[in-house]
JSON list of C-alpha atoms in Angstrom, two decimals:
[
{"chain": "A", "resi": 1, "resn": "UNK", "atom": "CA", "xyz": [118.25, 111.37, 95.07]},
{"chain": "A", "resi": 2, "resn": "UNK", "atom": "CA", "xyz": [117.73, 108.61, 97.39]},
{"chain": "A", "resi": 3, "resn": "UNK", "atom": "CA", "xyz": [115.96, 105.01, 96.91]},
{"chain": "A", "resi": 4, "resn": "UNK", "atom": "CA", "xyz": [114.79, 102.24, 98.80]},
{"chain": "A", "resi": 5, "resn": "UNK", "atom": "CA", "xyz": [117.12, 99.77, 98.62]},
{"chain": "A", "resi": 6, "resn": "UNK", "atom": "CA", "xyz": [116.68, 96.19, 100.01]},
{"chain": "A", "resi": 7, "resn": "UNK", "atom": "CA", "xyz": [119.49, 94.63, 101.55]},
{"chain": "A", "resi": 8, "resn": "UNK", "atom": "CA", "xyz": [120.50, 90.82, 103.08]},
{"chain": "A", "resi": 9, "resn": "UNK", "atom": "CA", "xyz": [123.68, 90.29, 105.93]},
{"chain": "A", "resi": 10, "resn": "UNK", "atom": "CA", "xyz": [124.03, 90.25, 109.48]},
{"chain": "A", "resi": 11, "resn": "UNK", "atom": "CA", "xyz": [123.93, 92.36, 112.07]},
{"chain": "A", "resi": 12, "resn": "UNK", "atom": "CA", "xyz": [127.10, 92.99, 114.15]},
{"chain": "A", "resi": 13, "resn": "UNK", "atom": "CA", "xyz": [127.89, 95.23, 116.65]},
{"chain": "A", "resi": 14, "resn": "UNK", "atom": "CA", "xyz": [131.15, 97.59, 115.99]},
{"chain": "A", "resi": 15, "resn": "UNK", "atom": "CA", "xyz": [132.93, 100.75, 117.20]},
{"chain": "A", "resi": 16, "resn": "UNK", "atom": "CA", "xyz": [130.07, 103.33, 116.06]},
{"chain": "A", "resi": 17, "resn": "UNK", "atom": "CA", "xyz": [127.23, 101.28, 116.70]},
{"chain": "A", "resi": 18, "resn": "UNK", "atom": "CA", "xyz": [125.11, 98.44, 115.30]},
{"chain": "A", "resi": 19, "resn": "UNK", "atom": "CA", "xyz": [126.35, 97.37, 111.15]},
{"chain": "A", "resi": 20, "resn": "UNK", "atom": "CA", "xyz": [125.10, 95.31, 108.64]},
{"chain": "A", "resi": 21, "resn": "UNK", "atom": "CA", "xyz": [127.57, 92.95, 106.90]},
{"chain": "A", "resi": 22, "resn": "UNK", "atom": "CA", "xyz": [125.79, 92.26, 103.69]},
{"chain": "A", "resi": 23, "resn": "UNK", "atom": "CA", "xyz": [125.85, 88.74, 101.74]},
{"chain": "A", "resi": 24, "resn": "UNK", "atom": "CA", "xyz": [128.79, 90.94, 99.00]},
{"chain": "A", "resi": 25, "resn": "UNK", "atom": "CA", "xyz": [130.98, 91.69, 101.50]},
{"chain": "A", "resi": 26, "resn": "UNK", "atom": "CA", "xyz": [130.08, 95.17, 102.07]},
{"chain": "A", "resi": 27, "resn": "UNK", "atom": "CA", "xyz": [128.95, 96.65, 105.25]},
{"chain": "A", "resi": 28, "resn": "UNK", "atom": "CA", "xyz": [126.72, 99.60, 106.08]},
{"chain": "A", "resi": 29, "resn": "UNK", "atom": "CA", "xyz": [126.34, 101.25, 109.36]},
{"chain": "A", "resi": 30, "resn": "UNK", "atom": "CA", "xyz": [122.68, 100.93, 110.41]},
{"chain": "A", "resi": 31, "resn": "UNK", "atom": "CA", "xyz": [120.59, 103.57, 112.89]},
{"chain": "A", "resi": 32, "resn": "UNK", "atom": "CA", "xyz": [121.50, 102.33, 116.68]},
{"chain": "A", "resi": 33, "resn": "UNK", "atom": "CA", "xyz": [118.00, 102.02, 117.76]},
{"chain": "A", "resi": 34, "resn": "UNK", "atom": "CA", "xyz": [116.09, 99.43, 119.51]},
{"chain": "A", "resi": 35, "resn": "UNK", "atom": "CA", "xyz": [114.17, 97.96, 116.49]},
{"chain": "A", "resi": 36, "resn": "UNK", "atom": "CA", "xyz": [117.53, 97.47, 114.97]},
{"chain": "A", "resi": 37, "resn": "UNK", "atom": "CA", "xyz": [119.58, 96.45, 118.37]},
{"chain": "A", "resi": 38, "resn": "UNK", "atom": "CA", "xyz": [117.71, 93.62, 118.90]},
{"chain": "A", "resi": 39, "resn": "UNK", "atom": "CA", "xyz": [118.28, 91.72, 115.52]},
{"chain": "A", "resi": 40, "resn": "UNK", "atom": "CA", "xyz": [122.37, 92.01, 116.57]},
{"chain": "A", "resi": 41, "resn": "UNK", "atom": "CA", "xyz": [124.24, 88.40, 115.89]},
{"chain": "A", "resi": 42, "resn": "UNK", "atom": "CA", "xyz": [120.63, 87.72, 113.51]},
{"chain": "A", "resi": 43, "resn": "UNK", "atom": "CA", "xyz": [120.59, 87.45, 109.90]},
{"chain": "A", "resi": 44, "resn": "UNK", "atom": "CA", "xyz": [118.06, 89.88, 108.17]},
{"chain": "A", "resi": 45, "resn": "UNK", "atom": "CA", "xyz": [116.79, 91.74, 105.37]},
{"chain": "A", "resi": 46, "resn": "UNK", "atom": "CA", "xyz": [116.92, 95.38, 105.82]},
{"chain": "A", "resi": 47, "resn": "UNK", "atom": "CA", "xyz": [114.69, 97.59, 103.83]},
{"chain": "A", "resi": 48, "resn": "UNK", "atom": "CA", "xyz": [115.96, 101.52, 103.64]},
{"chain": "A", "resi": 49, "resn": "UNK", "atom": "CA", "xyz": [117.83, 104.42, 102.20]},
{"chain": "A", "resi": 50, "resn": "UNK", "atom": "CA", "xyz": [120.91, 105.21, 101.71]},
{"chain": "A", "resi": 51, "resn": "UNK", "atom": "CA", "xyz": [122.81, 107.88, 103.97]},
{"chain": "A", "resi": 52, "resn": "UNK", "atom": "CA", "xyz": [125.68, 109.61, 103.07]},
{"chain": "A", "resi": 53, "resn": "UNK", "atom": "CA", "xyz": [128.62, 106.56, 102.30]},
{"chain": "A", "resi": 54, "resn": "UNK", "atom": "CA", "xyz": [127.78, 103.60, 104.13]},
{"chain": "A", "resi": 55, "resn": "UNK", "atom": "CA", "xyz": [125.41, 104.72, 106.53]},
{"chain": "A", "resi": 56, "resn": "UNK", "atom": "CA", "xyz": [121.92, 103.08, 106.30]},
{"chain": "A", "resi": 57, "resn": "UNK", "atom": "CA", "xyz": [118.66, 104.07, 107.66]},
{"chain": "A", "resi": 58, "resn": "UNK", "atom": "CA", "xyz": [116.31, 101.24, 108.37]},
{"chain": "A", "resi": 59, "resn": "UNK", "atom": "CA", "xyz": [112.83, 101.42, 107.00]},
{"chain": "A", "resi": 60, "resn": "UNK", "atom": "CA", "xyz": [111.82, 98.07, 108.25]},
{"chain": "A", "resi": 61, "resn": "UNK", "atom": "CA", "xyz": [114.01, 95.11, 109.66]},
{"chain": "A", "resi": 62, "resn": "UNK", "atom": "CA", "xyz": [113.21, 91.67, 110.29]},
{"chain": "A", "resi": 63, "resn": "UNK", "atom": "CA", "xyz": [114.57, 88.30, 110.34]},
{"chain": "A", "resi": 64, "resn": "UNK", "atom": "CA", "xyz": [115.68, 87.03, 107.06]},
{"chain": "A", "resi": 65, "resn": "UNK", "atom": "CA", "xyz": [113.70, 84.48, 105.18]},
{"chain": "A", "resi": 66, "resn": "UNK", "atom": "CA", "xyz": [110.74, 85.40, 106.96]},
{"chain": "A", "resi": 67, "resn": "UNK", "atom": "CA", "xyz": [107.65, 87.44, 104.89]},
{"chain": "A", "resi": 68, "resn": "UNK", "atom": "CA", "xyz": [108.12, 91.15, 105.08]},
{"chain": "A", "resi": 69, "resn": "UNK", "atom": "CA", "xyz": [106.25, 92.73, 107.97]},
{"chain": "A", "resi": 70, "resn": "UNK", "atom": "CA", "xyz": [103.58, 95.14, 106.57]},
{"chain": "A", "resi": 71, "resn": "UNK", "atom": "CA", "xyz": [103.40, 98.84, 107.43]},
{"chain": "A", "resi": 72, "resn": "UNK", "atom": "CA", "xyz": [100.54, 99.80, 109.46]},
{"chain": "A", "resi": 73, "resn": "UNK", "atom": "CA", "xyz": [98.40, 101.83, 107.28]},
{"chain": "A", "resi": 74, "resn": "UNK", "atom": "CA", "xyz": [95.72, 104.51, 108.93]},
{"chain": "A", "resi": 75, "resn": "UNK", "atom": "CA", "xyz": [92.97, 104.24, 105.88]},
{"chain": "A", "resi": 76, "resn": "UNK", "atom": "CA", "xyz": [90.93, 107.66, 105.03]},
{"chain": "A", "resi": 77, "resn": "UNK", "atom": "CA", "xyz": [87.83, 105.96, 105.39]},
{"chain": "A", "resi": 78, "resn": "UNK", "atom": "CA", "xyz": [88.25, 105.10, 109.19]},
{"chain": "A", "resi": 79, "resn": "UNK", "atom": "CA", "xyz": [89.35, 108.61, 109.78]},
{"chain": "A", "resi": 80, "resn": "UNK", "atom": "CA", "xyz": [86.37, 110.52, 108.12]},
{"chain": "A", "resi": 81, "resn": "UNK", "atom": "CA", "xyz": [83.90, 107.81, 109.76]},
{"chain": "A", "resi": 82, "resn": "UNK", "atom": "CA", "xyz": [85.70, 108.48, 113.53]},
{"chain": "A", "resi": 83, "resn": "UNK", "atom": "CA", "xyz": [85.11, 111.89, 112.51]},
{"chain": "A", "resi": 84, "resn": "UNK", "atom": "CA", "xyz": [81.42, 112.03, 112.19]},
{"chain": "A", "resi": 85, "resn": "UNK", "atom": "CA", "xyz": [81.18, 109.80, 114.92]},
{"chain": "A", "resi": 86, "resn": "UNK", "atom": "CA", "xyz": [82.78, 112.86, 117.35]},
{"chain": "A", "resi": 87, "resn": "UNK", "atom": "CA", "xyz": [80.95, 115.32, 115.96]},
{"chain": "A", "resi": 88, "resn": "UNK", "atom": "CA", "xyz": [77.57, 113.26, 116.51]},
{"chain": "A", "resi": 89, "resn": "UNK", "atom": "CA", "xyz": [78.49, 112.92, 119.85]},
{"chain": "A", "resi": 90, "resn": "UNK", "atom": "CA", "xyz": [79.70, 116.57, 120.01]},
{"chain": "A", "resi": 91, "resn": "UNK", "atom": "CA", "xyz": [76.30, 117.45, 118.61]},
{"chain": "A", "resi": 92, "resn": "UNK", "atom": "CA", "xyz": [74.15, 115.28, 120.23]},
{"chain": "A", "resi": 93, "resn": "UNK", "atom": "CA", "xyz": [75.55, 115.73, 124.18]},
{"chain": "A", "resi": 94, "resn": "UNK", "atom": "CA", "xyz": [75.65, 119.73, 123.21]},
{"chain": "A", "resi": 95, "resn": "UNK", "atom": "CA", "xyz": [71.79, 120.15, 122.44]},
{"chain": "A", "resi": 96, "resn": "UNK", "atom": "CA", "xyz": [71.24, 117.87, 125.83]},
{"chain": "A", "resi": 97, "resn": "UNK", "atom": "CA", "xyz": [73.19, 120.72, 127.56]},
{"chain": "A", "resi": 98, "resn": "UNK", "atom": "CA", "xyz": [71.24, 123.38, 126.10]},
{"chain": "A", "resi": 99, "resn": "UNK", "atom": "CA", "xyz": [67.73, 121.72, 126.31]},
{"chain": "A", "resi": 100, "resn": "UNK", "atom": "CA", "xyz": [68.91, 121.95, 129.83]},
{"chain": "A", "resi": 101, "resn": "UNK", "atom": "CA", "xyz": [70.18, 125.08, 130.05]}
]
């Protein structure tokens, strides 16, 4: 069962792609992407799972000794409200056409 693990090293480019070279020696192969390709030569914390035995796939990435970036977070609330709001609309601009109809 996999966990988010937090990790601290630097990013390096090597044969398979980009790796992180962690502060205990070890090193994990990270996702080649462009969220991760930019932070090559950088030092960061890594926030992830596991994948298979060194491979590492990036949850969130960002310069290290910097605050954590938070998630973006779509709230419930905001949903149901844009909801009503298009179906008032809906509502409202259908009568108009029948009323003219």
């Amino acid at each position: 069962m996999n966990s988010t693990t937090h990790l601290t090293g630097i990013v390096e480019w090597a044969a398979n792609g980009p790796v992180l070279r962690t502060d205990g020696g070890g090193t994990w192969e990270l996702d080649n992407t462009r969220q991760v390709r930019k932070f090559i030569g950088s030092r960061v914390e890594v926030v992830g799972e596991r994948s298979g035995f060194n491979g590492f796939a990036c949850d969130r990435i960002w310069p290290a000794g910097q605050p954590r970036p938070t998630a973006f977070k779509l709230r419930l609330e905001f949903i149901l409200a844009a909801a009503f709001v298009a179906y008032g609309l809906y509502a409202t601009i259908g009568a108009a056409i029948s009323a003219l109809g």
